[in-house]
Each structure stands twice: as C-alpha cells, then as structure tokens.
Coordinates of C-alpha atoms and ligand atoms in Angstrom, one line a residue:
X1 CA -8.6 9.3 13.0
X2 CA -10.5 8.1 9.9
X3 CA -11.8 4.6 9.7
X4 CA -11.6 3.3 6.2
X5 CA -13.4 0.5 4.5
X6 CA -11.3 -0.8 1.6
X7 CA -13.8 -2.6 -0.8
X8 CA -11.6 -4.6 -3.2
X9 CA -8.7 -4.7 -0.8
X10 CA -6.9 -7.5 -2.7
X11 CA -6.8 -5.6 -6.0
X12 CA -4.3 -3.1 -7.4
X13 CA -6.1 0.0 -6.0
X14 CA -6.8 -1.8 -2.8
X15 CA -3.1 -2.6 -2.3
X16 CA -2.0 0.9 -3.1
X17 CA -4.6 2.3 -0.6
X18 CA -3.4 0.0 2.2
X19 CA 0.2 1.1 1.4
X20 CA -0.7 4.7 1.9
X21 CA -2.9 4.0 5.0
X22 CA 0.0 2.0 6.6
X23 CA 2.2 5.1 6.2
X24 CA -0.1 7.1 8.4
X25 CA -1.3 4.9 11.3
X26 CA -2.0 8.0 13.4
X27 CA -4.5 9.3 10.8
X28 CA -6.1 6.3 9.1
X29 CA -7.1 2.8 10.1
X30 CA -8.4 0.1 7.7
X31 CA -11.4 -1.2 9.5
X32 CA -13.1 -3.2 6.8
X33 CA -11.3 -5.3 4.1
X34 CA -13.0 -7.2 1.4
X35 CA -12.1 -9.6 -1.4
X36 CA -13.9 -11.6 -4.1
X37 CA -12.4 -15.1 -3.8
X38 CA -8.7 -14.8 -2.8
X39 CA -9.0 -16.0 0.8
X40 CA -5.2 -16.3 1.4
X41 CA -4.4 -12.8 0.2
X42 CA -7.3 -11.4 2.3
X43 CA -6.0 -13.3 5.4
X44 CA -2.5 -11.9 4.8
X45 CA -3.9 -8.3 4.6
X46 CA -5.8 -8.9 7.8
X47 CA -2.7 -10.0 9.6
X48 CA -1.0 -6.8 8.5
X49 CA -3.8 -4.3 8.9
X50 CA -6.0 -5.8 11.7
X51 CA -9.4 -4.7 10.5
X52 CA -12.6 -5.1 12.5
X53 CA -14.4 -6.9 9.7
X54 CA -13.2 -9.1 6.8
X55 CA -15.6 -9.9 4.0
X56 CA -15.3 -12.5 1.2
X57 CA -17.8 -11.8 -1.6
X58 CA -18.1 -15.5 -2.5
X59 CA -20.3 -17.0 0.3
X60 CA -18.9 -20.5 -0.4
X61 CA -15.5 -19.3 1.0
X62 CA -16.7 -17.8 4.3
X63 CA -15.7 -20.7 6.5
X64 CA -12.3 -21.0 4.8
X65 CA -11.8 -17.3 5.6
X66 CA -12.9 -17.8 9.2
X67 CA -10.5 -20.8 9.6
X68 CA -7.7 -18.9 7.9
X69 CA -8.0 -15.9 10.2
X70 CA -8.2 -18.1 13.3
X71 CA -5.1 -20.0 12.2
X72 CA -3.3 -16.7 11.7
X73 CA -4.3 -15.4 15.1
X74 CA -6.5 -12.6 13.7
X75 CA -9.6 -11.8 15.7
X76 CA -12.1 -9.9 13.6
X77 CA -15.7 -10.3 12.4
X78 CA -16.2 -12.4 9.2
X79 CA -19.0 -12.1 6.7
X80 CA -19.7 -13.0 3.1
X81 CA -21.9 -12.2 0.1
X82 CA -23.0 -9.1 -1.7
X83 CA -25.3 -8.0 1.1
X84 CA -22.4 -8.0 3.5
X85 CA -20.5 -5.6 1.2
X86 CA -23.5 -3.3 1.1
X87 CA -24.0 -3.5 4.9
X88 CA -20.3 -2.7 5.6
X89 CA -20.2 0.2 3.2
X90 CA -23.0 1.8 5.2
X91 CA -22.0 0.7 8.7
X92 CA -20.6 2.6 11.6
X93 CA -17.3 0.7 11.2
X94 CA -16.2 3.3 8.6
X95 CA -16.5 7.0 7.9
X96 CA -14.6 6.6 4.6
X97 CA -15.2 4.0 1.8
X98 CA -12.7 3.3 -0.9
X99 CA -14.8 1.8 -3.7
X100 CA -12.2 -0.3 -5.5
X101 CA -14.1 -3.3 -6.6
X102 CA -13.9 -3.8 -10.4
X103 CA -16.9 -3.7 -12.6
X104 CA -20.7 -3.5 -12.1
X105 CA -20.2 -5.8 -9.0
X106 CA -19.2 -2.6 -7.2
X107 CA -22.3 -0.6 -7.9
X108 CA -24.5 -1.5 -4.9
X109 CA -21.8 -1.1 -2.2
X110 CA -20.8 2.2 -3.8
X111 CA -24.4 3.4 -3.7
X112 CA -24.7 2.2 -0.1
X113 CA -21.7 4.3 0.9
X114 CA -23.2 7.3 -0.9
X115 CA -26.6 7.0 0.7
X116 CA -25.0 6.6 4.2
X117 CA -23.2 9.9 3.8
X118 CA -19.7 8.4 3.8
X119 CA -16.6 10.1 2.4
X120 CA -16.6 8.1 -0.9
X121 CA -13.2 7.6 -2.6
X122 CA -14.4 6.4 -6.0
X123 CA -12.1 4.2 -8.0
X124 CA -14.9 1.9 -9.3
X125 CA -15.6 4.0 -12.4
X126 CA -18.1 1.4 -13.7
X127 CA -20.6 2.4 -11.0
X128 CA -20.7 6.0 -12.0
X129 CA -20.8 5.1 -15.7
X130 CA -23.8 2.8 -15.0
X131 CA -25.7 5.0 -12.6
X132 CA -24.3 8.5 -12.8
X133 CA -27.3 10.6 -11.9
X134 CA -28.6 8.1 -9.3
X135 CA -25.2 7.9 -7.6
X136 CA -24.9 11.7 -7.4
X137 CA -28.5 11.9 -6.0
X138 CA -27.6 9.3 -3.4
X139 CA -24.5 11.4 -2.5
X140 CA -26.6 14.5 -2.2
X141 CA -29.2 12.7 0.0
X142 CA -26.5 11.2 2.2
X143 CA -24.6 14.4 2.6
X144 CA -21.2 12.9 2.2
X145 CA -18.3 13.9 -0.1
X146 CA -17.2 12.1 -3.3
X147 CA -13.5 12.4 -4.1
X148 CA -12.4 10.8 -7.4
X149 CA -9.5 8.4 -7.2
X150 CA -9.3 7.7 -11.0
X151 CA -6.1 9.6 -11.7
X152 CA -7.5 11.7 -14.5
X153 CA -10.6 12.8 -12.4
X154 CA -8.5 13.3 -9.4
X155 CA -6.2 15.6 -11.5
X156 CA -9.3 17.5 -12.8
X157 CA -10.6 17.8 -9.2
X158 CA -7.3 19.3 -8.2
X159 CA -7.2 21.7 -11.2
X160 CA -10.8 22.9 -10.8
X161 CA -11.4 25.7 -8.3
X162 CA -12.4 24.1 -5.0
X163 CA -13.4 21.0 -6.9
X164 CA -16.9 22.5 -7.5
X165 CA -19.0 21.1 -10.3
X166 CA -20.4 23.4 -13.0
X167 CA -18.0 24.3 -15.8
X168 CA -19.3 27.7 -17.1
X169 CA -19.8 29.0 -13.5
X170 CA -16.1 28.5 -13.0
X171 CA -14.9 29.9 -16.3
X172 CA -13.9 26.5 -17.6
X173 CA -13.9 25.9 -21.4
X174 CA -12.8 22.3 -21.6
X175 CA -11.6 19.3 -19.6
X176 CA -8.7 17.5 -21.3
X177 CA -8.4 13.9 -20.3
X178 CA -5.0 12.5 -21.0
X179 CA -4.6 8.9 -22.1
X180 CA -1.4 6.9 -22.3
X181 CA -2.6 5.2 -25.5
X182 CA -2.1 1.8 -23.9
X183 CA 0.3 -1.0 -25.0
X184 CA -1.0 -0.9 -28.6
X185 CA -0.6 2.8 -29.4
X186 CA 0.4 3.3 -33.0
X187 CA -0.6 -0.2 -34.1
X188 CA -3.0 -0.9 -37.0
X189 CA -6.1 -3.1 -37.1
X190 CA -4.0 -5.7 -38.9
X191 CA -1.4 -5.7 -36.1
X192 CA -4.1 -6.0 -33.5
X193 CA -5.9 -9.0 -35.1
X194 CA -4.1 -11.6 -33.0
X195 CA -2.9 -9.8 -29.9
X196 CA -3.1 -11.9 -26.7
X197 CA -4.5 -11.1 -23.2
X198 CA -0.9 -11.0 -21.8
X199 CA 0.2 -8.5 -24.4
X200 CA -2.9 -6.4 -23.7
X201 CA -2.3 -6.4 -20.0
X202 CA 1.3 -5.2 -20.4
X203 CA 0.6 -1.5 -19.8
X204 CA 3.6 0.7 -20.6
X205 CA 3.2 3.0 -17.5
X206 CA 0.7 1.6 -15.0
X207 CA 0.4 -1.7 -13.1
X208 CA -3.3 -2.4 -12.8
X209 CA -5.9 -5.2 -12.6
X210 CA -6.5 -7.2 -15.8
X211 CA -10.0 -5.8 -16.7
X212 CA -8.9 -2.1 -16.6
X213 CA -5.6 -3.1 -18.4
X214 CA -7.6 -4.5 -21.3
X215 CA -9.9 -1.4 -21.2
X216 CA -6.7 0.7 -21.5
X217 CA -5.6 -1.3 -24.5
X218 CA -8.9 -0.9 -26.3
X219 CA -9.3 2.8 -25.1
X220 CA -12.6 1.8 -23.6
X221 CA -11.1 2.9 -20.3
X222 CA -10.8 6.4 -21.7
X223 CA -14.3 6.2 -22.9
X224 CA -15.6 5.2 -19.5
X225 CA -13.6 8.0 -18.1
X226 CA -15.2 10.5 -20.5
X227 CA -18.6 9.4 -19.1
X228 CA -17.3 9.5 -15.6
X229 CA -16.0 13.1 -16.1
X230 CA -19.4 14.1 -17.6
X231 CA -21.1 13.1 -14.4
X232 CA -18.6 14.2 -11.9
X233 CA -18.0 17.6 -13.3
X234 CA -21.4 18.3 -15.0
X235 CA -19.5 18.5 -18.3
X236 CA -21.3 18.1 -21.7
X237 CA -19.6 15.7 -24.1
X238 CA -18.5 18.6 -26.3
X239 CA -16.5 20.1 -23.4
X240 CA -14.5 16.9 -22.9
X241 CA -11.4 16.2 -25.0
X242 CA -9.2 13.1 -25.0
X243 CA -5.5 13.7 -25.6
X244 CA -3.0 10.8 -25.9
X245 CA 0.1 11.6 -23.8
X246 CA 2.3 8.5 -23.8
X247 CA 4.5 9.5 -20.9
X248 CA 1.5 9.6 -18.4
X249 CA 3.1 12.4 -16.4
X250 CA 0.3 14.9 -17.0
X251 CA -2.8 13.2 -15.5
X252 CA -5.3 15.6 -17.0
X253 CA -5.9 19.3 -17.7
X254 CA -8.5 22.0 -17.3
X255 CA -8.7 24.8 -19.9
X256 CA -10.2 28.1 -18.8
X257 CA -11.9 30.7 -21.0
X258 CA -9.0 33.1 -20.6
X259 CA -6.6 30.6 -22.2
X260 CA -5.1 29.3 -19.0
X261 CA -4.5 25.5 -18.9
X262 CA -4.0 23.9 -15.5
X263 CA -2.4 20.5 -15.4
X264 CA -1.7 18.0 -12.6
X265 CA 1.6 16.2 -13.0
X266 CA 3.3 13.4 -11.1
X267 CA 4.8 10.0 -11.6
X268 CA 2.3 7.4 -12.8
X269 CA 1.6 5.8 -9.4
X270 CA -2.0 5.6 -8.1
X271 CA -0.8 6.3 -4.5
X272 CA -0.7 10.0 -5.4
X273 CA -4.4 10.2 -6.2
X274 CA -5.3 7.9 -3.3
X275 CA -3.3 9.9 -0.8
X276 CA -4.8 13.1 -2.1
X277 CA -8.3 11.6 -1.8
X278 CA -7.7 10.2 1.6
X279 CA -6.3 13.4 3.1
X280 CA -8.2 16.1 1.1
X281 CA -8.2 19.0 1.8
X282 CA -4.9 18.3 3.5
X283 CA -1.9 16.7 1.9
X284 CA 0.0 13.6 3.1
X285 CA 3.1 11.8 2.0
X286 CA 2.2 8.9 -0.4
X287 CA 5.5 7.0 -0.9
X288 CA 5.6 8.1 -4.6
X289 CA 9.0 9.2 -5.8
X290 CA 9.3 12.9 -6.7
X291 CA 8.9 13.8 -10.4
X292 CA 12.3 14.5 -11.9
X293 CA 11.4 16.7 -14.9
X294 CA 15.0 17.2 -16.0
X295 CA 15.5 13.5 -16.3
X296 CA 12.0 12.6 -17.7
X297 CA 11.3 12.0 -21.4
X298 CA 9.9 14.8 -23.5
X299 CA 6.2 15.2 -23.1
X300 CA 4.3 14.2 -26.3
X301 CA 0.7 14.7 -27.3
X302 CA -1.4 13.3 -30.1
X303 CA -5.1 12.9 -31.0
X304 CA -6.5 9.4 -30.3
X305 CA -7.0 7.0 -33.2
X306 CA -10.7 6.2 -32.8
X307 CA -10.8 4.4 -36.1
X308 CA -8.5 1.7 -34.8
X309 CA -9.6 2.0 -31.2
X310 CA -13.4 2.0 -31.8
X311 CA -14.3 1.6 -28.1
X312 CA -13.6 5.3 -27.4
X313 CA -15.9 6.4 -30.2
X314 CA -18.6 3.9 -28.9
X315 CA -18.4 5.4 -25.4
X316 CA -18.9 9.0 -26.8
X317 CA -21.8 7.5 -28.8
X318 CA -23.4 6.1 -25.6
X319 CA -22.8 9.3 -23.7
X320 CA -24.6 11.3 -26.5
X321 CA -27.4 8.8 -26.6
X322 CA -27.9 9.4 -22.8
X323 CA -30.2 7.5 -20.5
X324 CA -28.9 4.0 -19.7
X325 CA -26.8 3.7 -22.9
X326 CA -23.6 4.0 -20.8
X327 CA -24.8 1.2 -18.5
X328 CA -25.4 -1.0 -21.5
X329 CA -22.0 -0.1 -23.0
X330 CA -20.2 -0.9 -19.7
X331 CA -22.1 -4.2 -19.1
X332 CA -21.5 -5.4 -22.7
X333 CA -17.8 -4.4 -22.4
X334 CA -17.4 -6.4 -19.2
X335 CA -18.7 -9.5 -20.8
X336 CA -16.6 -9.0 -23.9
X337 CA -13.4 -8.3 -21.9
X338 CA -14.0 -11.4 -19.8
X339 CA -14.3 -13.5 -23.0
X340 CA -11.1 -11.9 -24.4
X341 CA -9.2 -12.6 -21.2
X342 CA -10.5 -16.2 -21.4
X343 CA -9.1 -16.5 -24.9
X344 CA -12.5 -17.0 -26.6
X345 CA -12.9 -13.5 -28.2
X346 CA -10.4 -11.6 -30.5
X347 CA -9.2 -8.3 -29.3
X348 CA -10.8 -6.3 -32.1
X349 CA -14.2 -8.1 -31.6
X350 CA -14.6 -6.4 -28.1
X351 CA -15.8 -3.3 -29.9
X352 CA -18.0 -5.3 -32.2
X353 CA -19.8 -7.0 -29.2
X354 CA -20.3 -3.6 -27.6
X355 CA -21.6 -2.0 -30.8
X356 CA -24.1 -4.8 -31.4
X357 CA -25.5 -4.7 -27.9
X358 CA -25.8 -0.9 -28.0
X359 CA -27.8 -1.3 -31.2
X360 CA -30.0 -4.1 -29.7
X361 CA -30.9 -2.1 -26.6
X362 CA -31.6 1.5 -27.5
X363 CA -31.2 4.0 -24.7
X364 CA -34.0 4.2 -22.1
X365 CA -34.3 6.8 -19.3
X366 CA -32.7 5.8 -16.0
X367 CA -35.5 5.6 -13.5
X368 CA -34.2 3.7 -10.5
X369 CA -31.7 1.1 -9.5
X370 CA -33.8 -2.1 -9.9
X371 CA -34.7 -1.0 -13.5
X372 CA -31.0 -0.2 -14.2
X373 CA -29.9 -3.6 -12.9
X374 CA -32.5 -5.3 -15.2
X375 CA -31.0 -3.5 -18.1
X376 CA -27.5 -4.4 -17.0
X377 CA -28.6 -8.0 -17.0
X378 CA -30.3 -7.7 -20.4
X379 CA -27.1 -6.2 -21.8
X380 CA -25.0 -9.0 -20.4
X381 CA -27.3 -11.6 -21.9
X382 CA -27.3 -9.9 -25.2
X383 CA -23.5 -9.8 -25.2
X384 CA -23.5 -13.5 -24.3
X385 CA -25.6 -14.2 -27.3
X386 CA -23.4 -12.2 -29.6
X387 CA -20.4 -14.1 -28.3
X388 CA -22.1 -17.5 -28.9
X389 CA -23.0 -16.5 -32.4
X390 CA -19.5 -15.4 -33.1
X391 CA -18.0 -18.7 -32.0
Ligands
NAD1 P1 -8.2 -5.5 -9.6 O1 -8.7 -6.6 -10.5 O2 -6.8 -5.5 -9.3 O3 -9.0 -5.7 -8.2 C1 -10.4 -5.8 -8.1 C2 -10.9 -6.0 -6.7 O4 -12.3 -6.2 -6.8 C3 -10.3 -7.2 -6.0 O5 -10.1 -6.9 -4.6 C4 -11.3 -8.3 -6.2 O6 -11.3 -9.2 -5.1 C5 -12.6 -7.4 -6.1 N1 -13.7 -8.0 -6.8 C6 -13.7 -8.5 -8.1 N2 -14.9 -9.0 -8.5 C7 -15.7 -8.9 -7.4 C8 -17.1 -9.2 -7.1 N3 -17.8 -9.8 -8.0 N4 -17.5 -9.0 -5.8 C9 -16.7 -8.4 -4.9 N5 -15.5 -8.0 -5.1 C10 -15.0 -8.3 -6.3 O7 -8.8 -4.1 -10.1 P2 -8.1 -2.7 -9.9 O8 -7.2 -2.4 -11.0 O9 -7.7 -2.5 -8.5 O10 -9.4 -1.8 -10.3 C11 -10.4 -1.6 -9.3 C12 -11.4 -0.5 -9.8 O11 -10.6 0.7 -9.8 C13 -11.8 -0.7 -11.3 O12 -13.1 -0.2 -11.4 C14 -10.9 0.2 -12.1 O13 -11.5 0.7 -13.3 C15 -10.6 1.3 -11.1 N6 -9.3 2.0 -11.3 C16 -8.2 1.3 -11.2 C17 -6.9 1.9 -11.5 C18 -5.6 1.1 -11.3 O14 -4.6 1.8 -11.5 N7 -5.6 -0.1 -11.0 C19 -6.9 3.3 -11.8 C20 -8.1 3.9 -11.9 C21 -9.3 3.3 -11.7
MG2 MG1 -7.8 6.6 -15.1

C-alpha cells in the first residue's frame, strides 16, 4: 500500500490523480490533500478520499476548513500555510508525493519531498525549471525516485532505456518533445493582438488549469518543458527538438544513434502518465480509453513558429544563458500570465515582459535556495514594473 500526498489536490492534475487512486484502493491511499483557497472543493475531496491530513495554503481559511470538515463528518488533521505544505511533503504520512501545485509556489514542498527521499511524482514543472540542479541534488541526497508526470517527460522516461539519465551513454541522439501548438496554432501576430483569456484557455486537446493553458497558447509551456527535459535527462539544448503535432497522440519521442525513433502514444488524458508514475515499474489501469488508431485523425508534424510564439525562443535563450536565467524566465512569465488572465496585459505582451526581465537580470550562478528565491522575487518585481510602465 502506498500512501500518497496530493499537493494541489483541487487542480486538474490533482483531480486526475485522485481518480486513478480511487480505482486502486488496495494499492494507493490519498493520505494528504492540499488546496490553495478552495475550501468547499477540498472538503468534498476529503469526504470522498478520507485523508489523514487536509491543508489549506491560505492561513486565513484554516478555521473555515476545520468547520467544513466537521460539518461533513470528516475526522482528519487540519493545517494551513506554506510551512504546513513543506512539513506534509516530508512527513511519515506519505511515501509518495504528487507535486501538482502550479507555479513557483510549489517549489519548497517539492524540494522537501525530494530531501525526505519520497517517491516524487513531478507535475509542477516550474520547480525543476527554477531549481533544476538543486532539486536533483536534493533527490540524490534523499535517495528517493523522481518520476515525471508531465506527459512529454513521462513519455521520454518510458522511451529511454530504464529511464536512466545520460543520453550518449544510452546511444540517444535527440529528444523530440511534441507540442499540440495550442489553440492559436497557425495564427499570425495580427490575429493574436486581441485574443482573450477564455480563447487562450480553450485548449484543443487537453483540459488543464488556466496558467498552463495560457502557457500552452504562448508555447512557453513547451519552453519550460525543454528546460525540464534538459535537467531530467541531462540533455544539452542542442539535443532537444520541439515538434508540433496537433493531434497530441504522440506524447514525445527518443531518437537513437542507429536511426530508431521510439514514441509513446495514447489518448490525451493525463491519467495515463499519472497511472504510469504511480505504479512504475508496474502498470495499472488508468480509466483512459484505448487508443483507436484506425479511427484517429492522420498524424501531422510541423516545426514550431517561434517568430509568432516568441516565448519558446526565449526559453531556449534562458536555457543557453544557464544559471538562474530559467528561474527569472519562469517568474516573469508567471506575473505576465496572471496579468493576461486578469485582463490587464495583451497576449502578445507576455513575451515582451519576459524578454525585458531577462535582459534586466542577466544570469547568475545558482548557489542555494535562499539566493534563488531572492532572484525569483526580483524577477517578479521587475515584471511588475514592466507591467506598470506598459499600462
Ligand atoms: P490547476 O490550476 O488546475 O491546479 C493548481 C493547484 O495548485 C490547485 O490545487 C491549487 O489549489 C494549488 N495552488 C495554486 N496556487 C497555490 C499556492 N500559492 N499555494 C498552494 N497551492 C496552490 O493547475 P494544473 O493544471 O493541475 O497544473 C498543476 C501543475 O502541473 C502545473 O505546474 C502544471 O504546469 C503541471 N502540469 C499540468 C498538466 C495538466 O494537464 N493540467 C500537465 C502537465 C503538467
Ligand atoms: Mg506537458
């Protein structure tokens, strides 16, 4: 029996994780559930999954959560605040941590799980983008296992021999990350000038949280994933290629030196990657319908348009700059996406904000977490200034 902490239980990945867990009550138990502010949703999840501990990140809502759980007849521990998230990720209540908080807010709990030697199911890509080498060091020190949940990285993990890092050692030439192209694939900059948050969040193939949906529309999501792949698989930027594949049936590919290309396919439903990561090295049923290739659309591939979707080029630029440039990129992007979702920034200006902040804060070596968090804060402040000047 594995005891699973689902950090970000009220989100899209959190919900898919709980769906898979509920299909295998003899193998998995959700012992910790966390949410940011949505008390009612968290209470509902606690009624269904009966965890040992429920955490609301916003401390002002702890008593509301306690009352809600009592009224629903759920007896479990209640806690709140970022420190409680960190404590739970490292606690004996779980052996497995699903890191499914969105954004930099997930960094410290992800690191805590790594240091504590947990089996870490990583969805929170921003934490590895921000702190790649430090997160991997923490994993090594803790002695746990990191299994990628992001569908592309999960696909690569499945297509690499034994999931071991080190490309040349395994005869790997390239990692090919597939991208759907998002809802705005094929549009021009003129078309994109006035797109709305709701249009950006209408992803053609995946149902996801709003931040990652906007990132998919700008292609920043693919940029973050390139950086994630670089860290997870020790792949240099030159060995990572992005290929737009609008059907989202191939989730990524590994090309070997002998010309073999291995791909992982499946319907676009995150429960496949989550079930794989939960059960690895075994396999469990996920609830995802089987892929019907005879009835599926023809598979298409095209190069990404990095002139229109500049965020992908900016992410490659940050990866090549090294040091904390990816952390600066990710922080600036979070601020810009929030402003876009709030209706105060134009879609195309997201890339402008990120570019300006990257230029303002040239890359520095990543030394430790406190320094990294300071730089994250500086990048957020710089992005805030750019936004104010733009308005
Ligand atoms: P979401 O917005 O649906 O859910 C985010 C979760 O994080 C919620 O439970 C929310 O309560 C919690 N949260 C938000 N801010 C918080 C804070 N400050 N403190 C504590 N908790 C906070 O997002 P999602 O789509 O589930 O994505 C989660 C992560 O997984 C992201 O990093 C995303 O990039 C990654 N991911 C998502 C998908 C997907 O299909 N949704 C696929 C691959 C990777
Ligand atoms: Mg992905």
